[in-house]
XYZ file of C-alpha atoms in Angstrom:
519
model
C -80.789 70.359 -48.979
C -77.096 69.574 -49.526
C -75.293 67.114 -47.289
C -73.135 68.716 -44.618
C -69.876 67.462 -46.117
C -70.763 69.227 -49.389
C -72.218 72.340 -47.776
C -69.146 72.903 -45.615
C -66.489 71.840 -48.095
C -63.583 74.329 -47.837
C -63.826 77.036 -50.502
C -60.414 78.666 -50.117
C -57.018 77.963 -48.601
C -57.984 79.664 -45.316
C -60.715 77.096 -44.656
C -58.498 74.037 -45.175
C -57.809 72.271 -41.859
C -54.885 69.983 -41.079
C -52.919 70.319 -44.348
C -50.852 73.412 -43.541
C -47.621 72.380 -45.368
C -49.517 71.740 -48.615
C -51.491 74.975 -48.336
C -48.320 76.978 -47.676
C -46.473 75.468 -50.649
C -49.334 76.030 -53.093
C -49.952 79.598 -51.962
C -46.265 80.458 -52.259
C -46.113 78.887 -55.734
C -49.100 80.935 -56.917
C -47.750 84.145 -55.418
C -44.331 83.580 -57.022
C -45.832 82.526 -60.398
C -44.254 79.085 -60.128
C -47.323 76.968 -60.776
C -46.529 73.534 -62.195
C -48.673 71.916 -64.832
C -49.088 68.495 -63.214
C -49.852 67.823 -59.544
C -50.385 64.532 -57.737
C -52.516 64.692 -54.570
C -52.202 61.421 -52.621
C -53.701 60.411 -49.316
C -56.502 58.532 -47.513
C -60.102 59.055 -48.520
C -61.930 62.040 -47.111
C -58.828 64.131 -46.406
C -59.646 66.942 -48.871
C -57.741 66.090 -52.070
C -60.514 67.026 -54.518
C -61.458 70.107 -52.480
C -57.841 71.276 -52.618
C -57.796 70.722 -56.380
C -60.897 72.921 -56.784
C -59.397 75.638 -54.583
C -56.251 75.546 -56.732
C -58.411 75.929 -59.854
C -60.147 78.950 -58.291
C -56.834 80.524 -57.326
C -55.595 80.189 -60.910
C -58.762 81.372 -62.690
C -60.250 83.949 -60.289
C -60.865 87.298 -61.996
C -58.539 88.871 -59.404
C -55.844 86.266 -59.941
C -53.859 84.258 -60.148
C -54.098 84.849 -56.410
C -53.524 82.817 -53.235
C -56.836 84.255 -51.961
C -59.666 83.761 -54.504
C -62.657 85.956 -53.709
C -65.325 83.228 -54.187
C -67.718 85.923 -55.433
C -66.754 86.378 -59.086
C -68.619 84.392 -61.730
C -65.562 82.164 -62.362
C -65.242 81.128 -58.692
C -68.995 80.633 -58.440
C -68.995 78.380 -61.513
C -66.196 76.242 -60.071
C -68.008 76.018 -56.731
C -71.223 74.925 -58.434
C -69.404 72.423 -60.651
C -70.453 73.935 -63.980
C -67.267 75.703 -65.028
C -66.263 75.093 -68.636
C -62.577 75.369 -67.722
C -62.489 72.943 -64.792
C -63.200 69.370 -65.890
C -63.543 66.664 -63.237
C -63.262 63.027 -64.288
C -63.722 59.830 -62.315
C -60.918 57.519 -63.369
C -62.766 54.596 -61.800
C -65.338 54.753 -64.605
C -63.513 56.796 -67.275
C -60.309 54.822 -67.274
C -59.797 53.725 -70.873
C -57.653 55.000 -73.682
C -60.687 56.428 -75.522
C -61.388 58.784 -72.584
C -57.781 59.987 -72.651
C -57.929 60.552 -76.413
C -60.939 62.785 -75.803
C -58.834 64.856 -73.384
C -56.045 65.122 -75.962
C -58.495 66.382 -78.564
C -59.891 69.060 -76.250
C -56.786 70.458 -74.561
C -55.777 72.382 -77.671
C -58.816 74.624 -77.138
C -58.211 77.814 -75.174
C -59.979 78.330 -71.803
C -63.489 79.734 -72.146
C -63.391 82.164 -69.200
C -60.291 81.764 -67.071
C -56.575 81.533 -67.719
C -56.184 77.754 -67.364
C -58.017 74.585 -68.255
C -57.762 72.405 -65.150
C -58.348 68.648 -65.395
C -59.033 66.931 -62.051
C -58.835 63.120 -62.214
C -60.188 61.345 -59.107
C -58.940 57.831 -58.288
C -56.230 58.322 -60.889
C -54.506 55.048 -59.989
C -57.351 53.186 -61.705
C -56.443 54.443 -65.174
C -55.200 51.630 -67.397
C -51.540 51.456 -68.403
C -52.529 52.153 -72.015
C -54.384 55.293 -70.912
C -51.373 56.502 -68.916
C -49.042 55.877 -71.833
C -51.318 57.934 -74.059
C -51.232 60.734 -71.475
C -47.492 60.746 -70.719
C -46.433 63.027 -73.549
C -49.208 65.470 -72.739
C -48.145 65.588 -69.066
C -44.514 66.143 -69.983
C -45.111 68.857 -72.620
C -48.570 70.333 -72.009
C -49.905 73.532 -73.566
C -49.202 76.565 -71.355
C -52.885 76.896 -70.425
C -53.275 73.291 -69.174
C -52.988 72.046 -65.551
C -53.500 68.435 -64.435
C -54.390 67.456 -60.857
C -54.352 63.700 -60.227
C -56.004 62.573 -56.979
C -55.350 59.060 -55.661
C -55.828 57.016 -52.512
C -53.113 54.532 -53.535
C -49.998 56.287 -54.737
C -48.092 52.997 -54.929
C -50.182 52.022 -57.973
C -49.218 55.138 -59.899
C -46.681 54.571 -62.665
C -43.212 55.827 -61.693
C -42.975 57.616 -65.053
C -46.123 59.575 -64.153
C -44.997 60.378 -60.620
C -41.685 61.698 -61.905
C -43.550 64.227 -64.074
C -45.793 65.481 -61.243
C -45.291 67.559 -58.144
C -46.531 65.236 -55.405
C -48.326 66.260 -52.213
C -49.194 63.648 -49.588
C -52.297 64.498 -47.561
C -52.221 63.380 -43.944
C -55.079 62.381 -41.694
C -56.136 65.282 -39.453
C -55.380 65.283 -35.753
C -58.360 64.702 -33.497
C -58.445 68.333 -32.160
C -58.506 69.676 -35.742
C -61.374 67.387 -36.696
C -63.325 68.217 -33.529
C -62.792 71.920 -34.176
C -64.268 71.650 -37.660
C -67.217 69.601 -36.399
C -67.856 72.241 -33.744
C -67.886 74.959 -36.399
C -70.433 73.005 -38.460
C -72.582 72.193 -35.414
C -72.700 75.835 -34.342
C -73.573 76.988 -37.855
C -76.360 74.401 -38.134
C -77.556 75.079 -34.559
C -76.964 71.469 -33.528
C -76.859 70.984 -29.754
C -73.984 68.569 -29.160
C -71.364 68.346 -26.361
C -67.637 68.213 -27.093
C -67.413 64.626 -25.794
C -69.929 63.499 -28.420
C -68.009 65.347 -31.146
C -64.824 63.600 -29.992
C -66.559 60.224 -30.338
C -67.724 61.117 -33.860
C -64.252 62.318 -34.834
C -62.594 59.200 -33.419
C -64.977 56.913 -35.323
C -64.131 58.679 -38.607
C -60.466 57.611 -38.248
C -59.087 60.722 -39.891
C -61.633 61.244 -42.698
C -63.351 64.646 -42.726
C -66.127 63.411 -44.985
C -66.924 60.416 -42.763
C -67.068 62.600 -39.644
C -69.302 65.203 -41.297
C -71.605 62.529 -42.736
C -71.932 60.910 -39.306
C -72.766 64.275 -37.727
C -75.369 64.837 -40.448
C -76.948 61.421 -39.854
C -77.055 61.737 -36.066
C -78.497 65.238 -36.288
C -81.303 64.054 -38.541
C -82.077 61.143 -36.233
C -82.132 63.183 -33.018
C -83.902 66.354 -34.243
C -80.860 68.577 -33.768
C -79.879 67.413 -30.256
C -77.065 64.888 -30.074
C -76.005 63.219 -26.821
C -73.095 60.949 -26.020
C -75.487 58.029 -25.673
C -77.067 58.670 -29.069
C -73.598 58.721 -30.644
C -72.707 55.410 -29.019
C -75.970 53.852 -30.181
C -75.698 55.275 -33.672
C -72.093 54.191 -34.187
C -72.246 50.926 -32.272
C -69.203 52.182 -30.369
C -68.206 50.968 -26.919
C -68.209 53.322 -23.953
C -64.800 54.014 -22.468
C -66.150 52.936 -19.083
C -66.901 49.462 -20.477
C -63.348 49.106 -21.818
C -61.815 50.177 -18.505
C -64.085 47.784 -16.614
C -63.212 44.857 -18.858
C -59.483 45.472 -18.420
C -59.981 45.822 -14.652
C -61.511 42.331 -14.667
C -58.399 41.083 -16.487
C -56.216 42.751 -13.840
C -58.198 40.952 -11.114
C -57.985 37.622 -13.034
C -61.781 37.456 -12.707
C -62.629 35.001 -15.484
C -66.269 34.579 -14.477
C -66.739 38.325 -14.149
C -65.255 38.964 -17.604
C -67.470 36.350 -19.273
C -70.542 37.658 -17.438
C -69.746 41.207 -18.566
C -69.453 40.056 -22.193
C -72.865 38.424 -21.806
C -74.312 41.676 -20.430
C -72.920 43.700 -23.353
C -74.280 41.157 -25.827
C -77.763 41.316 -24.263
C -77.638 45.117 -24.503
C -77.173 44.771 -28.259
C -73.475 45.691 -28.286
C -71.611 44.703 -31.451
C -68.927 42.350 -30.113
C -66.877 42.799 -33.261
C -66.706 46.515 -32.528
C -65.880 45.672 -28.907
C -62.831 43.691 -30.089
C -61.511 46.557 -32.246
C -62.164 49.177 -29.551
C -60.518 46.963 -26.907
C -57.465 46.586 -29.143
C -57.270 50.376 -29.441
C -57.538 50.695 -25.653
C -54.755 48.133 -25.160
C -52.608 50.043 -27.636
C -53.037 53.152 -25.478
C -51.981 51.182 -22.387
C -48.951 49.812 -24.239
C -47.855 53.303 -25.263
C -48.193 54.581 -21.696
C -46.208 51.637 -20.305
C -43.308 52.063 -22.719
C -43.249 55.868 -22.920
C -43.851 56.505 -19.232
C -46.597 59.049 -19.981
C -49.776 59.495 -21.991
C -48.794 60.802 -25.458
C -50.440 64.069 -26.476
C -51.475 62.463 -29.770
C -53.929 60.075 -28.068
C -57.557 61.146 -28.638
C -58.557 61.093 -24.963
C -59.807 63.560 -22.374
C -57.865 64.633 -19.283
C -59.977 62.369 -17.053
C -59.269 59.428 -19.342
C -55.539 60.218 -19.272
C -55.472 59.793 -15.482
C -57.299 56.466 -15.706
C -54.940 55.246 -18.441
C -51.927 55.979 -16.232
C -53.514 54.135 -13.316
C -54.518 51.088 -15.357
C -51.169 50.911 -17.155
C -49.509 50.574 -13.742
C -51.882 47.797 -12.703
C -51.663 45.637 -15.823
C -48.376 43.918 -16.660
C -46.741 44.517 -20.031
C -46.699 40.779 -20.744
C -50.464 40.600 -20.143
C -51.119 43.484 -22.536
C -49.018 41.888 -25.279
C -50.596 38.462 -24.714
C -54.153 39.847 -24.888
C -53.355 41.815 -28.064
C -52.041 38.634 -29.708
C -55.138 36.681 -28.694
C -57.547 39.387 -29.891
C -55.910 39.402 -33.313
C -57.252 35.860 -33.701
C -60.755 37.267 -33.228
C -60.027 39.936 -35.837
C -58.914 37.298 -38.350
C -62.066 35.269 -37.652
C -64.209 38.349 -38.295
C -62.444 38.991 -41.599
C -63.407 35.492 -42.684
C -67.029 36.053 -41.706
C -66.901 34.358 -38.306
C -68.476 35.420 -35.018
C -66.212 37.412 -32.717
C -67.796 36.197 -29.490
C -66.069 32.832 -29.028
C -62.532 34.073 -29.884
C -63.097 37.046 -27.553
C -64.215 34.811 -24.693
C -61.321 32.392 -25.303
C -58.878 35.309 -25.223
C -60.241 36.483 -21.872
C -60.147 32.963 -20.406
C -56.572 32.350 -21.560
C -55.263 35.659 -20.257
C -57.065 35.425 -16.891
C -56.291 31.690 -16.404
C -52.899 31.098 -18.070
C -52.685 27.572 -16.629
C -55.543 26.456 -18.867
C -53.559 27.244 -22.033
C -50.563 25.066 -22.992
C -49.663 26.866 -26.201
C -46.006 27.796 -26.447
C -46.825 31.510 -26.404
C -48.760 31.012 -23.192
C -45.851 29.081 -21.692
C -43.491 31.969 -22.349
C -46.044 34.301 -20.798
C -46.432 32.158 -17.658
C -42.668 31.826 -17.234
C -42.333 35.602 -17.438
C -45.021 35.965 -14.783
C -43.144 33.492 -12.563
C -39.932 35.451 -13.026
C -41.720 38.654 -12.104
C -43.072 37.102 -8.898
C -39.802 35.377 -8.074
C -37.610 38.459 -8.588
C -39.990 41.198 -7.488
C -37.705 42.402 -4.614
C -34.890 43.227 -7.039
C -37.011 44.516 -9.929
C -35.971 47.774 -11.515
C -37.841 50.944 -10.659
C -39.282 51.173 -14.176
C -40.635 47.626 -14.000
C -42.149 48.301 -10.574
C -43.917 51.338 -11.972
C -45.346 49.476 -14.943
C -46.458 46.304 -13.144
C -48.221 46.436 -9.783
C -48.464 42.936 -8.300
C -49.234 41.374 -4.942
C -46.611 41.691 -2.183
C -43.646 39.624 -3.261
C -42.392 36.609 -1.369
C -38.890 36.765 0.152
C -36.096 36.567 -2.388
C -35.026 33.167 -1.086
C -38.449 31.558 -1.606
C -38.681 29.938 -5.046
C -41.740 30.656 -7.179
C -44.291 27.861 -7.252
C -44.418 25.991 -10.564
C -47.641 26.169 -12.597
C -50.259 23.508 -11.927
C -50.563 20.683 -14.433
C -53.213 18.112 -15.277
C -53.069 15.034 -17.494
C -56.061 16.202 -19.549
C -54.269 19.456 -20.414
C -51.171 17.553 -21.486
C -53.236 15.145 -23.594
C -54.875 18.094 -25.337
C -51.493 19.727 -26.003
C -49.697 16.508 -27.092
C -50.355 16.680 -30.836
C -50.887 20.440 -30.982
C -47.882 21.727 -29.050
C -45.581 19.136 -27.478
C -44.816 17.004 -30.546
C -44.118 20.102 -32.720
C -41.669 21.227 -30.023
C -39.923 17.831 -30.232
C -39.982 18.004 -34.038
C -38.022 21.248 -33.952
C -35.271 19.366 -32.123
C -35.443 16.047 -33.996
C -37.871 14.938 -36.683
C -37.079 11.175 -36.260
C -37.703 11.380 -32.507
C -41.034 13.125 -33.077
C -42.015 10.412 -35.574
C -41.289 7.714 -32.986
C -43.268 9.502 -30.263
C -46.309 9.934 -32.500
C -46.986 6.236 -31.925
C -47.483 6.851 -28.205
C -50.274 8.306 -26.100
C -50.132 9.951 -22.667
C -51.414 7.379 -20.174
C -50.653 8.800 -16.733
C -49.227 11.669 -14.681
C -48.248 11.254 -11.041
C -45.641 13.045 -8.924
C -44.210 14.870 -11.975
C -43.740 11.529 -13.743
C -45.368 11.259 -17.160
C -46.139 7.792 -18.554
C -46.249 7.230 -22.316
C -47.970 4.114 -23.603
C -47.100 2.509 -26.958
C -49.292 -0.065 -28.767
C -48.338 -3.665 -28.095
C -47.139 -3.953 -31.698
C -44.777 -0.957 -31.328
C -42.153 -2.357 -28.964
C -39.413 -1.240 -31.375
C -40.658 2.363 -31.142
C -40.773 2.123 -27.339
C -37.128 1.037 -27.202
C -36.130 3.917 -29.459
C -38.032 6.373 -27.246
C -36.268 5.001 -24.137
C -32.908 5.911 -25.626
C -31.473 8.569 -23.247
C -30.914 11.006 -26.105
C -34.533 10.802 -27.291
C -35.940 10.836 -23.766
C -33.945 14.009 -23.010
C -35.315 15.701 -26.126
C -38.853 14.923 -24.948
C -38.131 16.251 -21.459
C -36.756 19.496 -22.890
C -39.863 19.949 -25.043
C -42.122 19.268 -22.056
C -40.272 21.872 -20.018
C -40.628 24.403 -22.825
C -44.389 23.865 -22.989
C -45.269 23.312 -19.323
C -42.500 25.060 -17.404
C -41.992 21.900 -15.289
C -39.212 19.310 -15.147
C -41.066 16.051 -15.780
C -39.652 12.522 -15.635
C -40.843 10.225 -18.421
C -41.579 6.509 -18.437
C -42.456 4.268 -21.375
C -44.623 1.148 -21.422
C -46.473 -1.116 -23.814
C -50.244 -1.289 -23.912
C -52.299 -4.456 -23.564
C -52.098 -6.958 -26.405
C -55.446 -6.525 -28.225
C -55.390 -7.425 -31.852
C -58.652 -7.321 -33.743
C -59.498 -10.231 -35.978
C -58.812 -9.478 -39.582
C -61.952 -8.963 -41.564
C -62.847 -11.344 -44.344
C -62.143 -9.801 -47.754
C -65.269 -8.902 -49.692
C -66.291 -11.235 -52.489
C -67.109 -10.158 -56.017
C -70.861 -10.122 -55.396
C -70.471 -8.019 -52.262
C -68.241 -5.532 -54.104
C -70.769 -5.175 -56.920
C -73.591 -4.653 -54.428
C -71.558 -1.985 -52.600
C -70.907 -0.150 -55.886
C -74.633 -0.208 -56.737
C -75.589 1.233 -53.366
C -72.861 3.865 -53.381
C -73.400 5.202 -56.895
C -77.104 4.359 -57.191
C -76.249 2.282 -60.274
């Protein structure tokens, strides 16, 4: 039994879904007898490039043609459908990419078609042909015999030689919209008597990310595994996808700044067998939807969501601040990069949730900017614009005269951020000053007064650091990272010099070499 994506491959222009401009242009060209002899079909995988090439071949060679509506019943159309037509030659440029394969084409094109009017050569993955092969084909593309038509299909049009593209009529295939893909899946499900709700079909279509073939293959697989009855839960289990309810709940925990609840929920999902890598990508997609709603003021029609989900997106977009959405997206991209390098997504995901629910625990410069923006929002809430009030719903604001409380600060956090964040901030202002301060360590923090301790042998560096100009640079960097105006004090550490070790003798050196190199 044929796979669903092969069984329900479109057989004429009427059955093509989502590529209306291309279909209209080709049909008009055939009707007006303006068929070109070299076409370039470019677009993502699974969007129907090869199927369109076969339909074009049928339209040109049908016994009733050339016609925009091939009958699919004559022996020529049947032969093309079955893949055994002598006049339609399909080649895979991924494996037949050399100059010898192209020479074989050049030797055969002089022969007249066996049954139809045209010999049609369809080259899949055409961008993988070698430069030598393309050069051997250029003259044939530019001045082909009148009975020859080339259709080059590629998923990477940027790799096609400009000289080839200039000789072809190019059509760019777009990914189908979610309703179009769901409509085709529904047609297949009804024809195959598969019991599946529209919500499950929407999940399948969304997971295919615009590829007809992927969506149809997934439907085929789920149907075989569930004996013709597909539920939403079976789709989620089969795809490893995350339920929308789980995404909304996780973001609600971020809104509530419930760090423990968020980490506990991640643990629950992990114990249920949820792929946390998929959770990261689905959460990023959910955050993208929230970002669009916040900046556009409404849920775009292009989003693949139901009406119920649209209402929840509006509500959650009003509860979560724009700065929080952007910060969480940035942090989740770290998890994505870790996954690309083969790492586990769990720790970066948990760190992202901790940092965004407890900003005070993160002294990175991006987090500082985020916390300062949050302080400004709380401090100026009474005079915020109407748009900002709609997009960010916060606790009742304090009176306009009450200053916002500065973020809390601990010595351990500063010590952790010293080499990683504070010194780089100083280095941006003055490299010599940063070099001097690298000799120091953070020794104390009391009443917004930070004490730096230099080694007893670095009194010269301490005096340089005490210079008002250098001390001011450090204070500015501290304010940038912590959001607080800190005073700084400098001191020398206790005088503890270790006794110099005796130099090794010749015998000791030889013995060390023997042990090290097993000599």
